[in-house]
Amino acid sequence: MTNIDLLKAVEEFESPLYIYDADKIIAQYKRLTNAFKKVNSLRVNYAVKALSNIAVLQLLKGQGSCLDTVSIQEVKLGLTAGFDPRDIIFTPNGVSLSEIEAVAKMGVQINIDNLSVLEAFGTKHPKIPVCVRINPHVMAGGNTNISVGHIDSKFGISIHQIPHLLRIVENTKMHINGIHMHTGSDILDIDVFLYASEILFDTAKHFKELDFLDFGSGFKVPYKDGDIETNIEEFGEKLTKRFNAFEKEYGRPLTLAFEPGKFLVSESGKFLVQVNSVKQTTSTVFAQVDSGFNHLIRPMLYGSSHEIKNISNPNGKERFYSVVGYICETDTFANNRKIAEITEGDILAFSNAGAYCFTMASNYNSRFRPAEVLFMEGKAKLIRERETFDDLLRHQIPLEDLAVAK
Ligand SMILES: *Cc1c(COP(=O)(O)O)cnc(C)c1O
């Protein structure tokens, strides 16, 4: 998408606006599947929570992708998008047994990450095959907000509890058909991931009728020039070798599964905002835009550093700005960032706005959530309308409608 494409999209659909490049999503999907082309059976379960617009789900379905879901609502979105229930895996954490049962009834693969739930589910439904999520206790990345495989994490069944897990399986006669892990959101070091994979292989040896091994996700994508990125090609080569050798040793065909979210959609997205005011203070120059953490919370929540470009004046002289929002609370997008000179009314483009951006948006300050656009075949197509005032009022009940005794 060129700056002209982006500016045209804002003209047509107004700001703030999320726009996703379909070609980039497809290219990332192909990169991943290519890296693992020497695996007999590969399955990509796109993590719906990263970007859950059904047009995006359908785009990925067209590439052959399956889905990873974390709520029954995400499962229903997948089914609405046209996915076969068998092409969906449900990997919840801390949800009720009744929700897990309802999803299993739809024919979706269940992935359980808690021994008490496993025991309850296996006792009631011994015939429904279940995948188990283990926690290999490997620290990925280093940011505890986004590493979910370490010892203090709430996710997964600890590898130290495997004997207990095996006892439950034996007692209930349930069928475990897959082993899963998801170590966190940033794999900086392929060797760390391969180390965790060995733990998955060791665990798998305890189960005789597995159909798949799910290695989760954690592929790192670059946020700016020079950022470390998971070398997917090298990773594919190394893990393929180990996986194929393990499959032979295991003596039964196995599917290698992944659940990428960020890797597939992060870089496809741009978030486009307009500058309401440029405010010079004694210490800095603020560029205040027509959005805030209600639309893009990652910088405030995780300290994510999204690259910001002034696409209205791309060749302007660079100056330092603090880019902030219009929320009545601190909502800093970037501090002391070098950006081409900004004039009020300019359009700024945030990079890496495809994953965990729109899906985390809220109505805080009673603002509308933005429109979403898919850029396909050289054209920007609306895939979600901007909210309206009616959306804000929907489901609210005014006082005069309450039957309160006078
Ligand atoms: C969120 C999540 C993913 C996707 O992680 P990314 O870092 O976006 O690739 C995969 N698997 C599970 C279980 C998740 O919760």
Short mmCIF file of C-alpha atoms and ligand atoms in Angstrom, two decimals:
data_model
loop_
_atom_site.label_atom_id
_atom_site.label_comp_id
_atom_site.label_asym_id
_atom_site.label_seq_id
_atom_site.Cartn_x
_atom_site.Cartn_y
_atom_site.Cartn_z
CA MET A 1 0.00 0.00 0.00
CA THR A 2 1.50 3.35 -1.03
CA ASN A 3 1.01 6.61 0.84
CA ILE A 4 -1.37 7.65 -1.95
CA ASP A 5 -3.45 4.47 -1.37
CA LEU A 6 -3.59 5.20 2.35
CA LEU A 7 -4.53 8.88 1.91
CA LYS A 8 -7.24 7.89 -0.57
CA ALA A 9 -8.63 5.38 1.92
CA VAL A 10 -8.86 8.08 4.62
CA GLU A 11 -10.57 10.40 2.16
CA GLU A 12 -13.13 7.71 1.40
CA PHE A 13 -13.67 6.20 4.85
CA GLU A 14 -12.45 9.01 7.16
CA SER A 15 -10.13 8.76 10.13
CA PRO A 16 -9.33 7.05 12.39
CA LEU A 17 -9.14 4.00 10.17
CA TYR A 18 -7.66 0.52 10.25
CA ILE A 19 -6.48 -0.78 6.89
CA TYR A 20 -5.05 -4.25 6.16
CA ASP A 21 -3.07 -5.30 3.13
CA ALA A 22 -4.46 -8.63 1.90
CA ASP A 23 -1.32 -9.36 -0.15
CA LYS A 24 0.88 -9.04 2.94
CA ILE A 25 -1.28 -11.49 4.91
CA ILE A 26 -1.13 -13.98 2.05
CA ALA A 27 2.65 -13.50 1.66
CA GLN A 28 3.21 -14.20 5.36
CA TYR A 29 1.00 -17.30 5.18
CA LYS A 30 3.03 -18.56 2.22
CA ARG A 31 6.33 -17.78 3.96
CA LEU A 32 5.32 -19.89 6.92
CA THR A 33 4.00 -22.85 4.93
CA ASN A 34 7.02 -22.72 2.63
CA ALA A 35 9.39 -22.90 5.57
CA PHE A 36 7.72 -26.18 6.57
CA LYS A 37 7.10 -27.65 3.14
CA LYS A 38 9.17 -30.73 3.97
CA VAL A 39 6.77 -31.74 6.75
CA ASN A 40 4.28 -34.40 5.58
CA SER A 41 1.31 -32.81 7.26
CA LEU A 42 1.31 -29.16 8.33
CA ARG A 43 -1.59 -27.30 9.87
CA VAL A 44 -1.71 -23.54 10.47
CA ASN A 45 -4.29 -22.49 13.05
CA TYR A 46 -4.57 -18.72 12.71
CA ALA A 47 -5.07 -17.16 16.18
CA VAL A 48 -8.38 -15.37 15.75
CA LYS A 49 -7.86 -13.04 18.70
CA ALA A 50 -5.15 -11.13 16.80
CA LEU A 51 -7.58 -9.81 14.20
CA SER A 52 -11.04 -11.33 14.12
CA ASN A 53 -12.82 -9.59 11.26
CA ILE A 54 -14.62 -12.31 9.33
CA ALA A 55 -13.38 -11.02 5.97
CA VAL A 56 -9.82 -11.60 7.23
CA LEU A 57 -10.77 -15.06 8.49
CA GLN A 58 -12.20 -15.85 5.07
CA LEU A 59 -9.09 -14.53 3.34
CA LEU A 60 -6.98 -16.93 5.41
CA LYS A 61 -9.42 -19.77 4.83
CA GLY A 62 -8.84 -19.22 1.11
CA GLN A 63 -5.15 -19.90 1.73
CA GLY A 64 -5.93 -23.17 3.51
CA SER A 65 -5.59 -21.90 7.06
CA CYS A 66 -7.42 -23.36 10.06
CA LEU A 67 -8.26 -21.42 13.24
CA ASP A 68 -7.15 -21.20 16.84
CA THR A 69 -9.88 -19.82 19.10
CA VAL A 70 -10.03 -18.85 22.77
CA SER A 71 -13.76 -18.26 23.31
CA ILE A 72 -17.00 -19.80 22.08
CA GLN A 73 -17.69 -16.48 20.37
CA GLU A 74 -14.49 -16.78 18.34
CA VAL A 75 -15.56 -20.32 17.42
CA LYS A 76 -18.89 -18.96 16.20
CA LEU A 77 -17.13 -16.23 14.20
CA GLY A 78 -15.06 -18.96 12.53
CA LEU A 79 -18.14 -21.03 11.72
CA THR A 80 -19.87 -17.89 10.38
CA ALA A 81 -16.83 -17.22 8.20
CA GLY A 82 -17.38 -20.67 6.68
CA PHE A 83 -14.82 -22.81 8.51
CA ASP A 84 -15.57 -26.47 9.08
CA PRO A 85 -15.66 -27.20 12.85
CA ARG A 86 -12.91 -29.77 12.28
CA ASP A 87 -10.69 -26.93 11.09
CA ILE A 88 -10.97 -25.11 14.41
CA ILE A 89 -9.13 -25.75 17.65
CA PHE A 90 -10.37 -24.29 20.94
CA THR A 91 -7.56 -23.31 23.32
CA PRO A 92 -9.23 -21.55 26.21
CA ASN A 93 -7.79 -20.65 29.59
CA GLY A 94 -9.94 -20.44 32.66
CA VAL A 95 -13.29 -20.80 30.90
CA SER A 96 -16.15 -22.84 32.34
CA LEU A 97 -16.59 -26.56 31.71
CA SER A 98 -20.00 -25.84 30.18
CA GLU A 99 -18.42 -23.56 27.55
CA ILE A 100 -15.87 -26.25 26.70
CA GLU A 101 -18.66 -28.82 26.40
CA ALA A 102 -20.72 -26.53 24.17
CA VAL A 103 -17.74 -26.04 21.83
CA ALA A 104 -16.96 -29.79 21.80
CA LYS A 105 -20.58 -30.45 20.82
CA MET A 106 -20.04 -28.29 17.72
CA GLY A 107 -17.36 -30.74 16.57
CA VAL A 108 -14.41 -28.46 17.35
CA GLN A 109 -11.10 -29.87 18.65
CA ILE A 110 -10.76 -29.15 22.38
CA ASN A 111 -7.47 -28.24 23.96
CA ILE A 112 -7.44 -28.43 27.77
CA ASP A 113 -4.86 -26.71 29.97
CA ASN A 114 -5.98 -27.64 33.46
CA LEU A 115 -5.98 -31.02 35.24
CA SER A 116 -9.27 -30.55 37.08
CA VAL A 117 -11.05 -29.60 33.86
CA LEU A 118 -9.38 -32.51 32.08
CA GLU A 119 -10.63 -34.92 34.72
CA ALA A 120 -14.15 -33.51 34.68
CA PHE A 121 -14.32 -33.50 30.88
CA GLY A 122 -12.78 -36.96 30.52
CA THR A 123 -15.14 -38.45 33.09
CA LYS A 124 -18.22 -37.09 31.30
CA HIS A 125 -17.06 -37.45 27.68
CA PRO A 126 -14.43 -40.19 27.47
CA LYS A 127 -15.11 -40.65 23.75
CA ILE A 128 -14.33 -37.08 22.69
CA PRO A 129 -10.63 -36.78 21.78
CA VAL A 130 -8.83 -34.00 23.59
CA CYS A 131 -5.55 -32.18 23.15
CA VAL A 132 -3.62 -31.14 26.26
CA ARG A 133 -1.72 -27.93 26.66
CA ILE A 134 1.49 -28.39 28.58
CA ASN A 135 3.67 -25.74 30.12
CA PRO A 136 7.31 -26.55 29.31
CA HIS A 137 8.51 -23.80 31.69
CA VAL A 138 10.64 -22.11 29.11
CA MET A 139 11.03 -18.38 29.33
CA ALA A 140 10.48 -16.76 25.97
CA GLY A 141 11.32 -13.14 25.30
CA GLY A 142 11.73 -11.82 28.81
CA ASN A 143 8.65 -9.65 29.10
CA THR A 144 6.43 -11.47 31.63
CA ASN A 145 3.31 -9.88 30.17
CA ILE A 146 3.79 -11.79 26.97
CA SER A 147 5.65 -14.92 28.02
CA VAL A 148 3.20 -17.57 28.99
CA GLY A 149 5.33 -20.68 29.25
CA HIS A 150 7.40 -19.79 32.31
CA ILE A 151 6.96 -21.26 35.77
CA ASP A 152 4.67 -18.55 37.18
CA SER A 153 2.37 -18.52 34.17
CA LYS A 154 -1.32 -19.39 34.52
CA PHE A 155 -1.22 -21.25 31.19
CA GLY A 156 -0.86 -24.95 30.56
CA ILE A 157 -0.36 -28.10 32.60
CA SER A 158 3.08 -28.14 34.17
CA ILE A 159 5.41 -30.80 32.80
CA HIS A 160 6.01 -31.72 36.44
CA GLN A 161 2.36 -32.83 36.58
CA ILE A 162 2.62 -35.33 33.71
CA PRO A 163 2.32 -38.34 36.09
CA HIS A 164 -0.94 -36.91 37.41
CA LEU A 165 -2.12 -36.22 33.85
CA LEU A 166 -1.39 -39.82 32.87
CA ARG A 167 -3.32 -41.10 35.87
CA ILE A 168 -6.39 -39.06 34.82
CA VAL A 169 -6.16 -40.43 31.28
CA GLU A 170 -5.90 -43.97 32.57
CA ASN A 171 -8.78 -43.59 35.03
CA THR A 172 -11.17 -41.93 32.60
CA LYS A 173 -10.08 -43.94 29.53
CA MET A 174 -10.16 -40.68 27.60
CA HIS A 175 -8.34 -40.28 24.30
CA ILE A 176 -5.56 -37.70 24.03
CA ASN A 177 -5.05 -36.91 20.33
CA GLY A 178 -2.74 -33.91 20.52
CA ILE A 179 -0.09 -32.21 22.65
CA HIS A 180 0.19 -28.44 22.63
CA MET A 181 2.42 -25.71 23.96
CA HIS A 182 2.47 -21.97 23.50
CA THR A 183 5.51 -20.47 25.15
CA GLY A 184 4.84 -16.79 24.68
CA SER A 185 4.70 -14.06 22.16
CA ASP A 186 8.34 -13.36 21.37
CA ILE A 187 10.74 -16.06 20.19
CA LEU A 188 14.01 -14.21 19.90
CA ASP A 189 16.12 -17.28 19.92
CA ILE A 190 15.36 -20.31 17.76
CA ASP A 191 17.40 -22.54 20.05
CA VAL A 192 15.16 -21.69 23.00
CA PHE A 193 12.16 -22.73 20.94
CA LEU A 194 13.84 -25.93 19.81
CA TYR A 195 14.67 -26.68 23.43
CA ALA A 196 10.99 -26.31 24.35
CA SER A 197 10.11 -28.53 21.37
CA GLU A 198 12.23 -31.34 22.82
CA ILE A 199 10.10 -31.15 25.95
CA LEU A 200 7.01 -31.47 23.76
CA PHE A 201 8.49 -34.55 22.03
CA ASP A 202 9.36 -36.12 25.39
CA THR A 203 5.82 -35.54 26.61
CA ALA A 204 4.35 -36.95 23.40
CA LYS A 205 6.10 -40.29 23.98
CA HIS A 206 3.71 -40.93 26.89
CA PHE A 207 0.72 -41.02 24.52
CA LYS A 208 0.29 -43.73 21.94
CA GLU A 209 -2.50 -42.35 19.73
CA LEU A 210 -1.56 -38.79 18.94
CA ASP A 211 -2.60 -37.19 15.66
CA PHE A 212 -0.84 -33.86 16.05
CA LEU A 213 1.72 -31.81 17.90
CA ASP A 214 0.88 -28.13 18.21
CA PHE A 215 3.85 -25.83 18.77
CA GLY A 216 1.76 -22.72 19.41
CA SER A 217 3.23 -19.44 18.32
CA GLY A 218 5.58 -16.70 19.39
CA PHE A 219 7.04 -15.71 16.05
CA LYS A 220 8.51 -12.28 16.40
CA VAL A 221 7.82 -9.68 13.74
CA PRO A 222 9.91 -6.53 13.25
CA TYR A 223 8.45 -3.23 14.46
CA LYS A 224 11.18 -1.04 13.03
CA ASP A 225 14.31 -1.23 10.88
CA GLY A 226 16.95 -3.36 12.58
CA ASP A 227 14.51 -5.19 14.87
CA ILE A 228 15.17 -8.86 15.52
CA GLU A 229 12.74 -11.08 13.68
CA THR A 230 12.26 -14.83 13.98
CA ASN A 231 14.19 -16.31 11.08
CA ILE A 232 11.32 -18.45 9.90
CA GLU A 233 13.26 -20.16 7.13
CA GLU A 234 16.07 -21.28 9.44
CA PHE A 235 13.54 -22.22 12.10
CA GLY A 236 11.52 -24.23 9.54
CA GLU A 237 14.57 -26.14 8.43
CA LYS A 238 15.70 -27.01 11.95
CA LEU A 239 12.32 -27.94 13.41
CA THR A 240 11.33 -29.91 10.29
CA LYS A 241 14.40 -32.08 10.67
CA ARG A 242 13.65 -32.78 14.33
CA PHE A 243 9.92 -33.25 13.74
CA ASN A 244 10.37 -35.71 10.86
CA ALA A 245 12.86 -37.71 12.90
CA PHE A 246 10.47 -37.78 15.85
CA GLU A 247 7.55 -38.84 13.63
CA LYS A 248 9.60 -41.82 12.45
CA GLU A 249 10.51 -42.74 16.00
CA TYR A 250 6.88 -42.34 17.11
CA GLY A 251 5.77 -44.75 14.40
CA ARG A 252 2.53 -43.04 13.45
CA PRO A 253 1.77 -40.10 11.11
CA LEU A 254 1.68 -36.80 12.96
CA THR A 255 0.54 -33.34 11.94
CA LEU A 256 2.75 -30.40 12.88
CA ALA A 257 0.56 -27.48 13.92
CA PHE A 258 1.21 -23.80 14.65
CA GLU A 259 -1.02 -21.01 15.87
CA PRO A 260 0.40 -17.75 14.57
CA GLY A 261 -1.48 -14.51 15.09
CA LYS A 262 0.98 -11.65 14.92
CA PHE A 263 3.15 -13.30 12.28
CA LEU A 264 0.30 -13.49 9.80
CA VAL A 265 -1.41 -10.14 10.30
CA SER A 266 0.68 -7.64 12.30
CA GLU A 267 2.63 -6.10 9.44
CA SER A 268 -0.36 -6.06 7.10
CA GLY A 269 -2.07 -3.37 9.15
CA LYS A 270 -1.79 0.40 9.28
CA PHE A 271 -3.71 2.58 11.67
CA LEU A 272 -4.45 5.97 10.13
CA VAL A 273 -5.20 8.99 12.27
CA GLN A 274 -5.47 12.73 11.71
CA VAL A 275 -3.57 15.34 13.70
CA ASN A 276 -6.02 17.59 15.57
CA SER A 277 -3.43 19.89 17.05
CA VAL A 278 0.25 20.53 17.35
CA LYS A 279 0.97 21.79 20.84
CA GLN A 280 4.28 23.28 21.80
CA THR A 281 5.09 23.13 25.52
CA THR A 282 8.24 24.21 27.30
CA SER A 283 9.70 20.72 27.02
CA THR A 284 8.27 19.04 23.95
CA VAL A 285 6.07 19.28 20.89
CA PHE A 286 2.89 17.23 21.10
CA ALA A 287 1.08 15.99 18.04
CA GLN A 288 -2.47 15.25 19.22
CA VAL A 289 -4.41 12.88 17.03
CA ASP A 290 -8.08 11.96 16.65
CA SER A 291 -7.68 8.64 18.50
CA GLY A 292 -6.29 7.28 21.75
CA PHE A 293 -5.76 4.09 23.70
CA ASN A 294 -9.45 3.38 23.12
CA HIS A 295 -8.43 2.42 19.57
CA LEU A 296 -4.83 1.30 19.97
CA ILE A 297 -3.89 0.28 23.50
CA ARG A 298 -0.67 -1.65 22.85
CA PRO A 299 1.76 1.25 23.45
CA MET A 300 0.15 1.98 26.85
CA LEU A 301 -0.47 -1.67 27.78
CA TYR A 302 2.72 -3.35 26.62
CA GLY A 303 5.03 -0.46 25.82
CA SER A 304 4.86 -1.47 22.15
CA SER A 305 6.66 0.90 19.86
CA HIS A 306 4.68 1.26 16.65
CA GLU A 307 6.48 3.13 13.91
CA ILE A 308 4.67 6.37 13.01
CA LYS A 309 4.99 8.12 9.65
CA ASN A 310 3.56 11.40 8.50
CA ILE A 311 2.15 10.30 5.16
CA SER A 312 0.85 13.79 4.36
CA ASN A 313 4.39 15.18 4.36
CA PRO A 314 6.65 12.14 3.91
CA ASN A 315 9.66 14.13 2.74
CA GLY A 316 9.38 16.90 5.31
CA LYS A 317 12.25 17.83 7.60
CA GLU A 318 12.30 15.48 10.59
CA ARG A 319 11.56 16.90 14.04
CA PHE A 320 10.95 15.36 17.45
CA TYR A 321 7.37 14.81 18.55
CA SER A 322 5.41 13.17 21.31
CA VAL A 323 2.40 11.63 19.65
CA VAL A 324 -0.58 11.54 21.99
CA GLY A 325 -4.29 10.89 21.78
CA TYR A 326 -7.48 12.76 22.63
CA ILE A 327 -8.50 10.60 25.62
CA CYS A 328 -8.87 12.46 28.93
CA GLU A 329 -6.15 10.42 30.51
CA THR A 330 -2.50 9.86 29.61
CA ASP A 331 -2.51 8.11 26.26
CA THR A 332 0.92 8.42 24.78
CA PHE A 333 1.55 6.60 21.51
CA ALA A 334 5.18 7.66 21.21
CA ASN A 335 7.66 9.85 23.05
CA ASN A 336 10.35 11.95 21.41
CA ARG A 337 9.86 10.35 18.04
CA LYS A 338 11.55 11.69 14.91
CA ILE A 339 8.76 12.31 12.39
CA ALA A 340 8.61 14.37 9.21
CA GLU A 341 7.32 17.86 10.13
CA ILE A 342 3.70 17.72 11.21
CA THR A 343 1.04 20.31 10.43
CA GLU A 344 -2.47 20.20 11.88
CA GLY A 345 -4.68 18.10 9.60
CA ASP A 346 -1.86 15.75 8.52
CA ILE A 347 -2.49 12.01 8.40
CA LEU A 348 -0.18 9.79 10.46
CA ALA A 349 0.20 6.06 9.75
CA PHE A 350 1.02 3.61 12.56
CA SER A 351 2.75 0.40 11.45
CA ASN A 352 2.16 -3.14 12.76
CA ALA A 353 -1.48 -2.31 13.34
CA GLY A 354 -2.86 -5.64 12.16
CA ALA A 355 -2.53 -7.73 15.33
CA TYR A 356 -4.09 -6.95 18.73
CA CYS A 357 -5.06 -3.45 17.70
CA PHE A 358 -8.66 -3.30 16.51
CA THR A 359 -9.53 -6.40 18.54
CA MET A 360 -8.49 -4.58 21.73
CA ALA A 361 -10.37 -1.37 20.86
CA SER A 362 -13.05 -0.05 23.20
CA ASN A 363 -15.61 2.73 23.44
CA TYR A 364 -13.81 4.54 26.26
CA ASN A 365 -14.71 8.24 26.32
CA SER A 366 -17.82 7.18 24.37
CA ARG A 367 -15.95 7.24 21.09
CA PHE A 368 -16.87 5.05 18.15
CA ARG A 369 -14.62 2.16 17.24
CA PRO A 370 -12.99 2.84 13.85
CA ALA A 371 -13.91 1.38 10.50
CA GLU A 372 -11.80 -1.46 9.07
CA VAL A 373 -10.75 -1.71 5.46
CA LEU A 374 -9.15 -4.53 3.48
CA PHE A 375 -6.84 -3.43 0.69
CA MET A 376 -7.24 -5.98 -2.11
CA GLU A 377 -6.36 -5.94 -5.78
CA GLY A 378 -5.37 -2.29 -5.55
CA LYS A 379 -8.61 -1.20 -3.92
CA ALA A 380 -9.68 -0.36 -0.39
CA LYS A 381 -12.83 -2.27 0.61
CA LEU A 382 -14.82 -1.60 3.74
CA ILE A 383 -14.99 -4.71 5.97
CA ARG A 384 -16.41 -3.06 9.09
CA GLU A 385 -18.38 0.12 9.30
CA ARG A 386 -17.41 2.81 11.78
CA GLU A 387 -19.69 2.67 14.79
CA THR A 388 -22.47 5.19 15.17
CA PHE A 389 -24.21 6.83 18.09
CA ASP A 390 -26.88 4.09 17.97
CA ASP A 391 -24.14 1.52 18.67
CA LEU A 392 -23.20 3.39 21.84
CA LEU A 393 -26.80 3.36 23.04
CA ARG A 394 -27.53 -0.22 22.02
CA HIS A 395 -28.23 -2.44 25.05
CA GLN A 396 -28.50 0.53 27.41
CA ILE A 397 -31.77 0.93 29.28
CA PRO A 398 -32.77 4.46 30.29
CA LEU A 399 -34.12 5.10 33.76
CA GLU A 400 -37.62 5.88 32.53
CA ASP A 401 -37.94 2.33 31.16
CA LEU A 402 -37.24 0.71 34.55
CA ALA A 403 -40.26 -0.58 36.41
CA VAL A 404 -39.41 1.05 39.72
CA ALA A 405 -42.12 1.46 42.36
CA LYS A 406 -43.02 5.12 42.84
C1 LIG B 1 -2.57 -15.54 21.41
C2 LIG B 1 -2.25 -16.93 21.14
C3 LIG B 1 -1.54 -17.27 19.98
C4 LIG B 1 -1.02 -16.25 18.99
O1 LIG B 1 0.14 -15.60 19.43
P1 LIG B 1 0.93 -14.59 18.46
O2 LIG B 1 2.03 -14.06 19.27
O3 LIG B 1 -0.03 -13.54 18.03
O4 LIG B 1 1.39 -15.36 17.29
C5 LIG B 1 -1.34 -18.61 19.74
N1 LIG B 1 -1.78 -19.57 20.59
C6 LIG B 1 -2.46 -19.26 21.72
C7 LIG B 1 -2.93 -20.35 22.60
C8 LIG B 1 -2.72 -17.94 22.03
O5 LIG B 1 -3.37 -17.65 23.15
#
